[in-house]
CSV table of C-alpha atoms in Angstrom, one decimal:
chain,number,residue,atom,x,y,z
A,620,MET,CA,-18.7,-62.9,-2.3
A,621,ASN,CA,-20.9,-60.3,-4.1
A,622,ARG,CA,-21.8,-58.9,-0.8
A,623,VAL,CA,-18.1,-58.4,0.2
A,624,ARG,CA,-17.4,-56.8,-3.2
A,625,LYS,CA,-20.3,-54.4,-2.7
A,626,GLN,CA,-19.0,-53.4,0.8
A,627,ARG,CA,-15.5,-52.9,-0.6
A,628,GLY,CA,-17.0,-50.7,-3.4
A,629,VAL,CA,-19.0,-48.6,-0.9
A,630,ALA,CA,-15.9,-48.2,1.3
A,631,LEU,CA,-13.8,-47.2,-1.7
A,632,LEU,CA,-16.5,-44.7,-2.7
A,633,VAL,CA,-16.5,-43.2,0.8
A,634,VAL,CA,-12.7,-43.0,0.8
A,635,LEU,CA,-12.8,-41.2,-2.6
A,636,ILE,CA,-15.5,-38.8,-1.3
A,637,LEU,CA,-13.3,-38.0,1.8
A,638,LEU,CA,-10.3,-37.5,-0.4
A,639,VAL,CA,-12.2,-35.0,-2.5
A,640,LEU,CA,-13.5,-33.2,0.6
A,641,MET,CA,-10.0,-33.1,2.1
A,642,SER,CA,-8.5,-31.9,-1.1
A,643,ALA,CA,-11.1,-29.1,-1.4
A,644,LEU,CA,-10.5,-28.2,2.3
A,645,ALA,CA,-6.7,-28.2,1.7
A,646,ALA,CA,-7.1,-25.9,-1.3
A,647,LYS,CA,-9.3,-23.5,0.6
A,648,ILE,CA,-6.8,-23.4,3.5
A,649,SER,CA,-4.0,-22.8,1.0
A,650,GLN,CA,-5.9,-20.0,-0.7
A,651,GLN,CA,-6.8,-18.4,2.6
A,652,PHE,CA,-3.1,-18.7,3.7
A,653,CYS,CA,-2.0,-17.0,0.5
A,654,ARG,CA,-4.5,-14.2,1.0
A,655,ASN,CA,-3.4,-13.6,4.6
A,656,LEU,CA,0.2,-13.7,3.5
A,657,GLN,CA,-0.4,-11.1,0.8
A,658,LYS,CA,-2.4,-9.0,3.2
A,659,THR,CA,0.4,-9.1,5.7
A,660,HIS,CA,2.9,-8.2,3.0
A,661,TYR,CA,0.7,-5.2,2.1
A,662,GLN,CA,0.5,-4.1,5.7
A,663,VAL,CA,4.2,-4.4,6.2
A,664,SER,CA,4.8,-2.4,3.0
A,665,GLN,CA,2.3,0.3,4.0
A,666,GLN,CA,3.9,0.6,7.4
A,667,GLN,CA,7.4,0.9,5.9
A,668,LEU,CA,6.2,3.6,3.6
A,669,ARG,CA,4.5,5.5,6.4
A,670,TRP,CA,7.7,5.4,8.5
A,671,ALA,CA,9.6,6.8,5.6
A,672,MET,CA,7.0,9.5,5.1
A,673,GLN,CA,7.1,10.5,8.8
A,674,ALA,CA,10.9,10.7,8.6
A,675,GLN,CA,10.5,13.1,5.6
A,676,GLU,CA,7.9,15.1,7.4
A,677,THR,CA,10.4,15.8,10.2
A,678,ALA,CA,12.8,17.2,7.7
A,679,ILE,CA,10.0,19.2,6.0
A,680,LYS,CA,8.9,20.7,9.2
A,681,ALA,CA,12.5,21.9,9.9
A,682,ARG,CA,12.6,23.5,6.5
A,683,LEU,CA,9.3,25.3,7.0
A,684,GLN,CA,10.5,26.6,10.4
A,685,THR,CA,13.5,28.1,8.7
A,686,ALA,CA,11.6,29.5,5.8
A,687,THR,CA,8.9,31.2,7.9
A,688,GLY,CA,11.1,32.4,10.7
A,689,GLY,CA,13.6,35.3,11.0
A,690,GLU,CA,13.2,38.9,10.2
A,691,ASN,CA,12.6,38.4,6.4
A,692,ASN,CA,9.1,37.1,6.7
A,693,VAL,CA,8.5,36.7,3.0
A,694,LEU,CA,7.7,33.3,1.5
A,695,THR,CA,8.2,32.6,-2.2
A,696,LEU,CA,8.3,29.5,-4.3
A,697,ASP,CA,12.1,29.9,-4.8
A,698,GLY,CA,12.9,28.8,-1.2
A,699,ASP,CA,14.3,25.4,-0.2
A,700,TRP,CA,11.0,24.6,1.5
A,701,HIS,CA,9.5,24.1,-2.0
A,702,GLN,CA,12.1,21.7,-3.2
A,703,PRO,CA,11.0,18.0,-3.5
A,704,LEU,CA,12.4,15.3,-1.3
A,705,GLU,CA,13.1,11.7,-2.2
A,706,THR,CA,14.0,8.7,0.0
A,707,GLN,CA,15.1,5.4,-1.4
A,708,GLY,CA,15.1,2.2,0.6
A,709,ASP,CA,16.0,-1.4,-0.3
A,710,ASP,CA,12.6,-2.1,-1.9
A,711,TYR,CA,10.7,1.2,-1.7
A,712,THR,CA,10.8,4.9,-2.9
A,713,VAL,CA,9.1,7.9,-1.2
A,714,THR,CA,8.9,11.3,-2.8
A,715,SER,CA,7.3,14.4,-1.4
A,716,GLN,CA,6.4,17.9,-2.6
A,717,VAL,CA,5.4,20.8,-0.3
A,718,GLU,CA,2.9,23.3,-1.5
A,719,ASP,CA,1.6,26.6,-0.1
A,720,ALA,CA,-1.9,26.0,1.2
A,721,GLN,CA,-2.6,29.7,1.2
A,722,ASP,CA,-2.6,30.0,-2.6
A,723,CYS,CA,-6.4,29.9,-2.5
A,724,PHE,CA,-9.5,31.5,-1.1
A,725,ASN,CA,-10.5,29.8,2.2
A,726,VAL,CA,-14.3,29.2,2.3
A,727,ASN,CA,-14.2,29.0,6.1
A,728,ASN,CA,-13.4,32.7,6.1
A,729,LEU,CA,-17.1,33.3,5.5
A,730,LEU,CA,-17.6,32.5,9.2
A,731,ALA,CA,-15.6,35.5,10.3
A,732,THR,CA,-17.4,38.5,11.6
A,733,PRO,CA,-17.4,41.1,8.8
A,734,ALA,CA,-15.8,44.4,9.6
A,735,ALA,CA,-18.0,47.4,10.1
A,736,PRO,CA,-18.1,49.8,7.1
A,737,GLU,CA,-16.3,53.1,7.4
A,738,LYS,CA,-18.4,56.1,8.0
A,739,THR,CA,-18.5,58.5,5.1
A,740,ASP,CA,-20.6,61.5,4.0
A,741,ALA,CA,-21.5,59.7,0.8
A,742,PRO,CA,-25.0,58.1,0.6
A,743,ALA,CA,-25.0,54.4,1.5
A,744,VAL,CA,-24.9,52.1,-1.4
A,745,SER,CA,-26.3,48.6,-1.0
A,746,GLU,CA,-23.9,46.1,-2.4
A,747,LYS,CA,-22.8,42.6,-1.8
A,748,PRO,CA,-20.0,41.9,0.7
A,749,ARG,CA,-16.5,41.7,-0.9
A,750,GLN,CA,-16.1,38.0,0.0
A,751,GLN,CA,-19.5,37.2,-1.7
A,752,GLN,CA,-18.4,39.1,-4.8
A,753,ILE,CA,-15.2,37.2,-4.9
A,754,LEU,CA,-16.8,33.8,-4.6
A,755,GLU,CA,-19.5,34.5,-7.1
A,756,GLN,CA,-16.9,35.7,-9.5
A,757,ILE,CA,-15.0,32.4,-9.1
A,758,PHE,CA,-18.2,30.5,-9.6
A,759,THR,CA,-19.2,32.3,-12.8
A,760,ASP,CA,-15.7,32.0,-14.1
A,761,SER,CA,-16.1,28.2,-13.5
A,762,GLY,CA,-19.1,28.0,-15.8
A,763,LEU,CA,-22.1,28.9,-13.5
A,764,SER,CA,-24.7,31.4,-14.4
A,765,THR,CA,-25.0,34.5,-12.3
A,766,THR,CA,-28.2,33.1,-10.6
A,767,ALA,CA,-26.6,29.7,-10.0
A,768,ALA,CA,-23.5,31.4,-8.5
A,769,GLU,CA,-25.6,33.4,-6.1
A,770,GLU,CA,-27.5,30.2,-5.1
A,771,VAL,CA,-24.4,28.2,-4.5
A,772,TYR,CA,-23.0,31.0,-2.4
A,773,THR,CA,-26.1,31.2,-0.3
A,774,GLN,CA,-26.1,27.4,0.3
A,775,LEU,CA,-22.4,27.6,1.2
A,776,VAL,CA,-23.1,30.1,3.9
A,777,ASP,CA,-26.0,28.1,5.2
A,778,ALA,CA,-23.8,25.0,5.3
A,779,LEU,CA,-21.2,26.8,7.3
A,780,ASP,CA,-23.1,28.9,9.8
A,781,GLU,CA,-24.6,27.5,13.0
A,782,ASP,CA,-28.2,28.6,12.6
A,783,THR,CA,-30.9,26.8,10.5
A,784,ILE,CA,-32.3,29.9,8.9
A,785,THR,CA,-31.3,30.9,5.3
A,786,ALA,CA,-30.3,34.4,4.3
A,787,LYS,CA,-33.7,34.8,2.8
A,788,GLY,CA,-35.5,33.9,6.0
A,789,GLY,CA,-36.6,30.4,5.1
A,790,GLN,CA,-35.6,27.1,6.6
A,791,GLU,CA,-32.3,25.6,5.5
A,792,ASP,CA,-33.9,22.2,5.2
A,793,ASP,CA,-36.0,23.4,2.3
A,794,ALA,CA,-33.0,23.7,-0.1
A,795,TRP,CA,-31.9,20.2,0.8
A,796,ALA,CA,-35.4,18.7,0.5
A,797,GLY,CA,-35.7,15.8,-2.0
A,798,VAL,CA,-31.9,15.6,-2.4
A,799,GLN,CA,-30.7,12.0,-3.0
A,800,PRO,CA,-29.0,10.6,-1.0
A,801,ALA,CA,-30.7,12.5,1.8
A,802,ARG,CA,-28.5,15.0,3.5
A,803,LEU,CA,-28.7,18.3,5.5
A,804,PRO,CA,-26.3,21.2,5.9
A,805,ALA,CA,-23.4,20.5,8.3
A,806,ASN,CA,-23.6,23.9,10.0
A,807,GLN,CA,-19.9,23.9,10.8
A,808,MET,CA,-16.5,24.5,9.2
A,809,MET,CA,-15.7,22.4,6.1
A,810,GLN,CA,-13.0,19.9,6.9
A,811,THR,CA,-12.2,19.4,3.2
A,812,LEU,CA,-13.2,21.4,0.1
A,813,SER,CA,-14.9,18.4,-1.4
A,814,GLU,CA,-17.8,19.0,0.9
A,815,ILE,CA,-18.8,21.8,-1.4
A,816,LYS,CA,-19.9,19.2,-3.9
A,817,GLN,CA,-22.7,18.2,-1.5
A,818,LEU,CA,-24.4,21.5,-2.0
A,819,PRO,CA,-27.7,20.9,-3.9
A,820,ALA,CA,-27.0,23.7,-6.4
A,821,PHE,CA,-23.4,22.9,-7.0
A,822,PRO,CA,-22.8,21.4,-10.4
A,823,ALA,CA,-20.2,18.6,-10.6
A,824,ALA,CA,-18.8,19.9,-13.9
A,825,ALA,CA,-17.6,23.1,-12.1
A,826,TRP,CA,-15.4,21.1,-9.5
A,827,PRO,CA,-12.1,21.0,-11.5
A,828,LYS,CA,-12.0,24.8,-11.9
A,829,VAL,CA,-13.4,25.7,-8.5
A,830,SER,CA,-11.1,23.3,-6.6
A,831,ALA,CA,-8.1,25.0,-8.2
A,832,LEU,CA,-8.9,28.3,-6.5
A,833,LEU,CA,-10.8,27.5,-3.3
A,834,CYS,CA,-9.7,25.5,-0.1
A,835,ALA,CA,-10.9,24.7,3.4
A,836,LEU,CA,-8.5,25.6,6.1
A,837,PRO,CA,-9.3,25.3,9.8
A,838,THR,CA,-9.4,29.0,10.4
A,839,THR,CA,-11.6,32.0,9.6
A,840,ASP,CA,-8.8,34.5,9.1
A,841,SER,CA,-6.4,33.1,6.6
A,842,LYS,CA,-5.1,35.3,3.8
A,843,ILE,CA,-4.0,34.6,0.2
A,844,ASN,CA,-0.2,34.6,-0.2
A,845,VAL,CA,0.3,36.7,-3.4
A,846,ASN,CA,4.0,35.7,-3.5
A,847,THR,CA,3.2,32.0,-4.2
A,848,LEU,CA,0.4,32.5,-6.8
A,849,THR,CA,1.3,31.2,-10.3
A,850,ALA,CA,0.2,32.4,-13.6
A,851,LYS,CA,-2.3,29.5,-13.7
A,852,GLN,CA,-4.0,31.1,-10.6
A,853,ALA,CA,-4.5,34.5,-12.2
A,854,ARG,CA,-8.2,34.0,-12.0
A,855,LEU,CA,-8.0,34.1,-8.2
A,856,LEU,CA,-6.1,37.4,-8.3
A,857,ALA,CA,-8.6,38.8,-10.8
A,858,ALA,CA,-11.5,37.6,-8.6
A,859,LEU,CA,-10.2,39.8,-5.7
A,860,PHE,CA,-11.2,42.8,-7.9
A,861,PRO,CA,-14.6,41.6,-9.3
A,862,GLY,CA,-15.2,43.1,-12.8
A,863,LYS,CA,-12.2,45.4,-12.6
A,864,LEU,CA,-9.1,43.2,-13.2
A,865,PRO,CA,-9.2,41.1,-16.3
A,866,GLU,CA,-7.5,37.6,-16.0
A,867,GLU,CA,-4.8,38.5,-18.6
A,868,GLU,CA,-3.9,41.6,-16.7
A,869,ALA,CA,-3.8,39.7,-13.4
A,870,LYS,CA,-1.5,37.2,-15.1
A,871,ARG,CA,0.9,40.0,-16.2
A,872,VAL,CA,1.0,41.3,-12.6
A,873,ILE,CA,2.0,37.8,-11.3
A,874,GLU,CA,4.6,37.4,-14.0
A,875,ALA,CA,6.1,40.9,-13.2
A,876,ARG,CA,6.5,40.0,-9.5
A,877,PRO,CA,10.0,40.8,-8.1
A,878,GLU,CA,12.3,37.8,-8.1
A,879,GLY,CA,12.4,37.8,-4.3
A,880,GLY,CA,8.6,38.4,-4.0
A,881,TRP,CA,6.8,41.5,-2.8
A,882,GLU,CA,8.3,42.6,0.5
A,883,SER,CA,5.0,43.7,2.0
A,884,VAL,CA,1.3,44.0,1.2
A,885,ASP,CA,1.9,47.8,0.7
A,886,THR,CA,4.5,47.0,-2.0
A,887,PHE,CA,2.1,44.7,-3.7
A,888,SER,CA,-0.7,47.3,-3.6
A,889,LYS,CA,1.6,50.0,-5.0
A,890,ALA,CA,2.6,47.7,-7.9
A,891,LEU,CA,-1.0,47.1,-8.6
A,892,GLU,CA,-2.0,50.7,-8.5
A,893,LEU,CA,0.9,51.6,-10.8
A,894,ASN,CA,-0.1,49.0,-13.4
A,895,ALA,CA,-3.9,49.3,-12.9
A,896,PRO,CA,-5.0,52.7,-11.6
A,897,GLN,CA,-8.7,51.6,-11.7
A,898,LEU,CA,-8.1,49.4,-8.7
A,899,LYS,CA,-7.1,52.3,-6.4
A,900,ASP,CA,-10.4,52.4,-4.5
A,901,ASP,CA,-10.3,48.6,-3.9
A,902,LEU,CA,-6.7,48.2,-2.7
A,903,LYS,CA,-7.4,48.8,1.0
A,904,THR,CA,-10.2,46.2,1.1
A,905,VAL,CA,-8.2,43.7,-0.8
A,906,GLY,CA,-5.1,44.4,1.2
A,907,GLU,CA,-6.9,42.9,4.2
A,908,LEU,CA,-7.4,39.6,2.3
A,909,VAL,CA,-3.8,39.0,1.1
A,910,ALA,CA,-0.4,38.5,2.6
A,911,VAL,CA,3.2,37.9,1.5
A,912,ASN,CA,3.8,34.9,3.7
A,913,SER,CA,2.0,31.7,4.9
A,914,ARG,CA,1.3,29.6,7.9
A,915,TYR,CA,-0.6,26.7,6.2
A,916,PHE,CA,1.1,24.1,4.0
A,917,ARG,CA,0.2,20.8,2.3
A,918,VAL,CA,2.6,18.0,1.6
A,919,ASN,CA,1.9,15.4,-1.2
A,920,TYR,CA,3.7,12.1,-0.6
A,921,THR,CA,3.9,9.2,-3.0
A,922,GLY,CA,5.4,5.9,-1.8
A,923,ASN,CA,6.1,3.0,-4.2
A,924,THR,CA,7.0,-0.7,-3.7
A,925,ASP,CA,6.8,-3.5,-6.1
A,926,ASP,CA,3.3,-4.3,-5.0
A,927,LEU,CA,1.5,-1.0,-4.2
A,928,THR,CA,1.5,2.7,-4.3
A,929,LEU,CA,0.6,4.8,-1.2
A,930,ARG,CA,-0.4,8.4,-1.6
A,931,VAL,CA,-0.7,10.6,1.5
A,932,VAL,CA,-1.6,14.3,1.8
A,933,SER,CA,-0.6,16.0,5.1
A,934,GLN,CA,-1.8,19.5,6.1
A,935,LEU,CA,0.7,21.4,8.2
A,936,LEU,CA,0.3,24.6,10.4
A,937,VAL,CA,3.3,26.7,11.3
A,938,ASN,CA,2.9,28.0,14.9
A,939,THR,CA,5.5,30.8,15.0
A,940,GLU,CA,4.7,31.7,18.6
A,941,ALA,CA,5.3,28.2,19.9
A,942,GLY,CA,8.1,27.6,17.4
A,943,GLU,CA,6.7,24.4,16.1
A,944,VAL,CA,4.9,22.9,13.1
A,945,ASN,CA,1.8,20.8,13.7
A,946,THR,CA,0.0,18.3,11.4
A,947,TRP,CA,-3.7,19.1,11.5
A,948,GLN,CA,-4.9,16.6,8.9
A,949,ARG,CA,-3.7,13.6,7.1
A,950,ARG,CA,-5.4,11.5,4.3
A,951,TYR,CA,-4.3,8.2,2.9
A,952,ARG,CA,-5.0,6.5,-0.4
A,953,MET,CA,-3.6,3.1,-1.5
A,954,VAL,CA,-3.3,1.9,-5.1
A,955,GLU,CA,-2.5,-1.7,-5.7
């Protein structure tokens, strides 16, 4: 009798152990199912927001074609292209804002072949190229010392050009030696401006101010649109005339811009010469760096559902010859 009771006790214990294991397995399956269901829900929400953003982008491209076409080839912030768009669905909202991507200095322009200096009877004066002066001015205005600004500029050129020799005749690898994590110059165009933070001499504290004035566009001949500069970007206009145009005076020039924008670069230059005669000798050089219209634009999208927020930045290029607008870059960021 005792033996039978022991066997029943062992059997009951085995059953209880199996029940515990089965319960744990069922809980794990249920948990995995909930995770997969949530993941699927996120994916459906993301795709829904992306479709809504693509629909908006079609409308935005049509706006840009209208704004950049026609005889009046002047682009200002007062146009319909700059007005925000909003799309509301049953359980989502998508908003977008188009910005001029040529309201900054394109670092990839450093790869362009510099123009030959004009021949004059005056003795040759050795000075830094204008683009170097502009960038170093931006760097010093962002908190770097004169020496540090020159070093960052040199490393920037080394990171962009194809060769492995520095401007001072040394090996590019030397400047990157000992950097953690280990890295080397890309020797190609920058795809995003954030790559500038990888330069060994670039201080992280300067990023907020530098990123407001510089950009990385996929071209070596972009120009700054003076018709879309805001008073907050007066430092950029001042940097075009290193040491000659104070930021406050540059701000006044921007605020005095005609309501419909400057009709041409010559009109812009005449307005500058009238208000700042000391800039007369620089106007021709600077005139080659600026424009009154744009080809590059960025679109900032924000999509919201009850569960997540999706942020997307699209970079657009208006091809006037082909009569189309192309997307050359798109970046996603999801926030739960």
